[in-house]
Coordinates of C-alpha atoms in Angstrom, one line a residue:
X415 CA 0.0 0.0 0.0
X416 CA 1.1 3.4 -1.1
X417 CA 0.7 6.4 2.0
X418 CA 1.1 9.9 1.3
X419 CA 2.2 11.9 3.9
X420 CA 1.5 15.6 3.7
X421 CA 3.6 17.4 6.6
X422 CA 6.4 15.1 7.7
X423 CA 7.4 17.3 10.5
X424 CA 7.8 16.4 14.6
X425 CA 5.0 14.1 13.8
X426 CA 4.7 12.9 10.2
X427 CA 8.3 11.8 10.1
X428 CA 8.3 9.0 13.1
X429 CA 5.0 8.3 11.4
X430 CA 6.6 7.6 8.1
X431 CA 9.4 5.8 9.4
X432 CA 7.4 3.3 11.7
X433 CA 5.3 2.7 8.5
X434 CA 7.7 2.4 6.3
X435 CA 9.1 -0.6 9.1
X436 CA 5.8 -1.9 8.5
X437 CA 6.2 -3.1 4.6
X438 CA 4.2 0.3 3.3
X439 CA 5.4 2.5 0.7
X440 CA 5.8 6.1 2.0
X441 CA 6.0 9.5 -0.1
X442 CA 6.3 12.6 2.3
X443 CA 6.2 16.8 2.3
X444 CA 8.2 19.0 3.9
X445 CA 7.8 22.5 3.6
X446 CA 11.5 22.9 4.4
X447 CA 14.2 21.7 1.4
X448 CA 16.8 21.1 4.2
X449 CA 14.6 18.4 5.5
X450 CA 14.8 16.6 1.9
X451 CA 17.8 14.7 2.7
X452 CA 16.1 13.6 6.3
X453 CA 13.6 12.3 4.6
X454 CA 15.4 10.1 2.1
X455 CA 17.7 8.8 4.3
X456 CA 14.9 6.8 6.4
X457 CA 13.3 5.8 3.2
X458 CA 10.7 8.1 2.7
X459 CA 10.0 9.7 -0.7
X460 CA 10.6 13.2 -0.3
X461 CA 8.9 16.3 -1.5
X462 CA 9.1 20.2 -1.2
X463 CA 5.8 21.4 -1.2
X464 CA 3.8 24.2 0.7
X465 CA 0.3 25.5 1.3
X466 CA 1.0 29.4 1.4
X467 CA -2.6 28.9 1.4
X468 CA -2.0 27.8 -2.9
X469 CA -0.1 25.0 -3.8
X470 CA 3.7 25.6 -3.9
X471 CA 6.4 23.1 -5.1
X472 CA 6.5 20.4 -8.0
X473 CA 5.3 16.9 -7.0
X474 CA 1.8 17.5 -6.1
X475 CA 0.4 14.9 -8.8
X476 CA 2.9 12.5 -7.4
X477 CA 2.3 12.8 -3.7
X478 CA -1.7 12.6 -4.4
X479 CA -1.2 9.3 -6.4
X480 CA -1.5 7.1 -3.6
X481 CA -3.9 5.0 -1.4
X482 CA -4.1 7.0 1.5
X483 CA -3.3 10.4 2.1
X484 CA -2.4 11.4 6.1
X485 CA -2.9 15.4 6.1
X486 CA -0.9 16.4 8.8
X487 CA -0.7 20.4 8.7
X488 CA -0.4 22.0 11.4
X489 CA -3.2 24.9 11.4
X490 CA -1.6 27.6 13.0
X491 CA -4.7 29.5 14.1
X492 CA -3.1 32.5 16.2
X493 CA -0.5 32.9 14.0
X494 CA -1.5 33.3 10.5
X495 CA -5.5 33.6 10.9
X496 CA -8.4 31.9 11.3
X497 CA -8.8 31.8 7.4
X498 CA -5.5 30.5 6.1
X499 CA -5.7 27.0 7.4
X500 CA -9.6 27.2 5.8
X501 CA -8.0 28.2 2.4
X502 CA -4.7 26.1 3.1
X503 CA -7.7 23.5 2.9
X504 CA -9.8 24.4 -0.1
X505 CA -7.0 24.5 -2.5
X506 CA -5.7 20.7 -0.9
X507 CA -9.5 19.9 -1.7
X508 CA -9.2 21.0 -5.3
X509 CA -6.0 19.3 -5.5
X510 CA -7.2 15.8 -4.4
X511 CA -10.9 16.3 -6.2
X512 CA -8.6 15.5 -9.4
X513 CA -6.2 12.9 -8.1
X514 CA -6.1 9.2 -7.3
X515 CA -6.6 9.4 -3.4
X516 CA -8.9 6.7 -2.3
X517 CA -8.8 7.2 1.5
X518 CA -7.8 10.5 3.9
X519 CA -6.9 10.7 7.1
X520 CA -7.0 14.3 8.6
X521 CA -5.0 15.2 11.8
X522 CA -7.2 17.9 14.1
X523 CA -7.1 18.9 17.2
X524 CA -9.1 19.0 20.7
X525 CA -9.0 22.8 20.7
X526 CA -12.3 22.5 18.6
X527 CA -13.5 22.2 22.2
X528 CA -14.1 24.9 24.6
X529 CA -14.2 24.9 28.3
X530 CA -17.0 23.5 29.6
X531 CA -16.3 22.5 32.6
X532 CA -17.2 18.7 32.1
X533 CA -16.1 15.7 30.2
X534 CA -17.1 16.3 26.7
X535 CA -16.9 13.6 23.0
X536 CA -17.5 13.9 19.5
X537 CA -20.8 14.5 18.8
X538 CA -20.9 17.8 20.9
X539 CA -18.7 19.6 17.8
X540 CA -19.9 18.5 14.5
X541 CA -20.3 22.2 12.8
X542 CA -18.4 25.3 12.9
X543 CA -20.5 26.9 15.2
X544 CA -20.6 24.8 18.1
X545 CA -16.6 24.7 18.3
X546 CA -14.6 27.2 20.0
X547 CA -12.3 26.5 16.8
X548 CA -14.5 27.4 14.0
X549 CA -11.6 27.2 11.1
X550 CA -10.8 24.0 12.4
X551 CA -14.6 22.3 12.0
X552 CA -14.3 23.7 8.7
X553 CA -11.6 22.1 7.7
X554 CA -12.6 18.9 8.8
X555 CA -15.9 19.1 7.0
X556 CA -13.7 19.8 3.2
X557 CA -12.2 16.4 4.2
X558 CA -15.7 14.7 4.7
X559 CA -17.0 16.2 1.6
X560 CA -14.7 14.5 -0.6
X561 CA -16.6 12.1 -1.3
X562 CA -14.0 9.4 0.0
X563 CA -13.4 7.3 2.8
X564 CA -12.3 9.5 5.7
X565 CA -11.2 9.8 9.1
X566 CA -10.5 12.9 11.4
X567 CA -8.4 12.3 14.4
X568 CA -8.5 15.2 17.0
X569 CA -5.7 15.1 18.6
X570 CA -5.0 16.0 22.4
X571 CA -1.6 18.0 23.1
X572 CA 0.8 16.1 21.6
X573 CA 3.8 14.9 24.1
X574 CA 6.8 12.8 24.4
X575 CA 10.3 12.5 23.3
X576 CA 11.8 16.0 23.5
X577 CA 8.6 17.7 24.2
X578 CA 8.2 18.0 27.9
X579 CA 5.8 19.5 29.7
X580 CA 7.9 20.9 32.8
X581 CA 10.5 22.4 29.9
X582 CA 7.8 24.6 28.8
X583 CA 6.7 26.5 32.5
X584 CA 10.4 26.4 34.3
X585 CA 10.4 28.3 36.7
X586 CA 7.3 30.1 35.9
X587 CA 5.8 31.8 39.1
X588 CA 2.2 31.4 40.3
X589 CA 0.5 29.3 37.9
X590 CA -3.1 29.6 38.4
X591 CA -4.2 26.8 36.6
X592 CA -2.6 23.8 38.3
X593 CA -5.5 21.8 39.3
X594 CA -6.6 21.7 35.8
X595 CA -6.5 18.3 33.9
X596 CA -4.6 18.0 31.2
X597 CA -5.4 16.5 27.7
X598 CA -2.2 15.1 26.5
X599 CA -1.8 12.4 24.2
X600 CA 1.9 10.6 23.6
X601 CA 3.0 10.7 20.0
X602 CA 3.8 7.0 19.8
X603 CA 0.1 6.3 20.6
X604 CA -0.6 8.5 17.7
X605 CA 1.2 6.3 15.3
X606 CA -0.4 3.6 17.0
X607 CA -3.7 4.8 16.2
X608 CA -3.7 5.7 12.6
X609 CA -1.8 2.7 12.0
X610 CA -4.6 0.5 13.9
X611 CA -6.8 2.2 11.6
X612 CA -5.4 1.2 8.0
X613 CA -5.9 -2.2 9.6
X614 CA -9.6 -1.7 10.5
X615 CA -11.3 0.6 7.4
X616 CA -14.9 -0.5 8.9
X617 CA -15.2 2.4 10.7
X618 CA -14.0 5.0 9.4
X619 CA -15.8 8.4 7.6
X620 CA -16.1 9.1 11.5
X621 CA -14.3 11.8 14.1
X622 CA -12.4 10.5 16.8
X623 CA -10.7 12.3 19.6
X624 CA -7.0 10.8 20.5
X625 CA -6.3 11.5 24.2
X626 CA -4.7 9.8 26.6
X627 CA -7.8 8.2 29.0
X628 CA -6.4 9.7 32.4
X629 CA -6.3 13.3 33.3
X630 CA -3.7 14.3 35.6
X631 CA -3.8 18.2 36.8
X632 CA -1.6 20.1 34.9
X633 CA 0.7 20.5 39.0
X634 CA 1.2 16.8 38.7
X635 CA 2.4 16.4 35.6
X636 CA 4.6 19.8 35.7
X637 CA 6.3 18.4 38.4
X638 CA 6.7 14.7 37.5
X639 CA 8.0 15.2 34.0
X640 CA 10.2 18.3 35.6
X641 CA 11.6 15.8 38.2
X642 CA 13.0 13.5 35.7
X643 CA 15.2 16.2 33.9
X644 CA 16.0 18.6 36.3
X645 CA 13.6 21.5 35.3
X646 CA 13.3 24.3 38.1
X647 CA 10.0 23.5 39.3
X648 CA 7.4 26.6 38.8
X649 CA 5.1 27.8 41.7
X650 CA 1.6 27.6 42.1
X651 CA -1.2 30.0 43.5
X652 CA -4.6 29.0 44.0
X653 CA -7.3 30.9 42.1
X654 CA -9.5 33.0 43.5
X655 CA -12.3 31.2 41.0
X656 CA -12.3 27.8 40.1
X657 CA -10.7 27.4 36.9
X658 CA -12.6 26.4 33.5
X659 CA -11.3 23.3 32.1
X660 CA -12.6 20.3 29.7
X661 CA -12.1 16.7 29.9
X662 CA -11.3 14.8 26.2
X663 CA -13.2 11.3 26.5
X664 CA -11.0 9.2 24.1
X665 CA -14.1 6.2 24.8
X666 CA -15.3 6.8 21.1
X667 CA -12.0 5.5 20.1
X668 CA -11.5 2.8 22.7
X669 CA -15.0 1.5 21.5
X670 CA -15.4 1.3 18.3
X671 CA -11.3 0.2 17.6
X672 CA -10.5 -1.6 20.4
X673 CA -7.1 0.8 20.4
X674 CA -5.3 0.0 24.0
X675 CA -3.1 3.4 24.6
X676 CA 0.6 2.1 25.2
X677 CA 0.6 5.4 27.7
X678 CA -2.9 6.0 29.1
X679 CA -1.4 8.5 31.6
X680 CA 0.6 11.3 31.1
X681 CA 2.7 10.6 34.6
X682 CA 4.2 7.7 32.7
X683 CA 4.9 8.9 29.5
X684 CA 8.3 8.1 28.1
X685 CA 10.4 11.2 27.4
X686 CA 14.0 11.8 26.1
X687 CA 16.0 14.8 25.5

């Protein structure tokens, strides 16, 4: 089976390489040409394409003639707009209206979510409206309307290997928001699930979120993942209110694929400068 990666960054490229170890055949993007020679060294068939929202960089027929296409881009919402990842999106949907793509696999996020204050699933976020993302529910719904086999995978925050929590607030004083539970999702259980789910095409054209099943508060796992490397722990202040926070059930997921999260709580998950 051929697989198309589009965006073989801190994701995409461990993806690539732990399916490529699997027996597929992988053709990847980078929007960086310094990145080419990463990419071909590991095996994967490397491109230099962009969405600046239009298509950029020669390849695009070759990338898009393939069995499944993983669109892992990463939105950049605050950055560059609400409406660039929308358009980013539109001209990708043009792009595979006329190519051989049989199956897509869009990588989303949990910030479609806002902060109600209670464990919330899928079907509470199906249209733009109802997200605290808009752009994002948008996106998602070009993929479904493709008339093709899909899946969108909205992912929690994405941890492990180099990415620690405790690097990120070190030494940070009064935190407010330590007793909030965190969303976090390892990147390995990631690979796990879209590879678990080119094994299992019965349920797909459905969203599922991808988070980790236990919810540590965000205290814990500043200081447990700080402890290990030697971060300066940051201080804590209680809030004068309590703080408004979501819980990401993953159940959806657990259900219907029978996925079993190598790290189902972030105070274990593996980490490594």
């Amino acid at each position: 089976m051929k697989i198309s990666i589009l965006g073989c960054g801190w994701l995409g490229l461990p993806l690539g390489q732990s399916l490529l170890e699997k027996g597929y055949v992988v053709r990847g993007s980078t929007t960086r040409a310094e990145k080419l020679s990463d990419l071909r060294a590991i095996g994967i068939e490397p491109l230099w394409l962009q969405l600046t929202p239009e298509p950029k960089g020669i390849g695009w027929d070759y990338l898009l003639d393939t069995e499944v296409l993983i669109i892992n881009v990463p939105p950049r919402l605050e950055k560059a707009g609400a409406g660039y990842h929308v358009a980013q999106m539109r001209h990708l949907k043009s792009l595979v209206e006329t190519s051989t793509v049989q199956k897509i696999i869009y990588v989303s996020s949990t910030s479609v979510y806002g902060d109600l204050n209670r464990e919330v699933s899928e079907q509470e976020v199906t249209i733009p409206s109802e997200a605290a993302a808009p752009a994002l529910v948008e996106a998602e719904q070009l993929v479904q309307q493709l008339g093709r086999p899909w899946l969108v995978l909205r992912c929690g925050g994405l941890m492990g290997y180099e990415r620690i929590p405790a690097k990120y607030v070190a030494g940070k004083k009064d935190i407010a928001t330590g007793e909030v539970p965190v969303n976090y999702v390892h990147r390995d259980d990631v690979i796990g699930v879209i590879e678990a789910f080119l094994q299992n095409t019965s349920i797909w054209n459905e969203v599922y979120n991808v988070v980790a099943p236990l919810h540590p508060t965000r205290r814990e796992v500043y200081i447990s993942s700080g402890r290990k490397f030697g971060y300066e722990a940051p201080t804590f202040v209680s809030s004068a209110s309590p703080n408004d926070f979501k819980i990401i059930s993953s159940q959806k997921l657990t259900t219907h694929l029978g996925y079993s999260f190598k790290y189902s709580n972030p105070l274990d998950f593996y980490y490594g400068q």
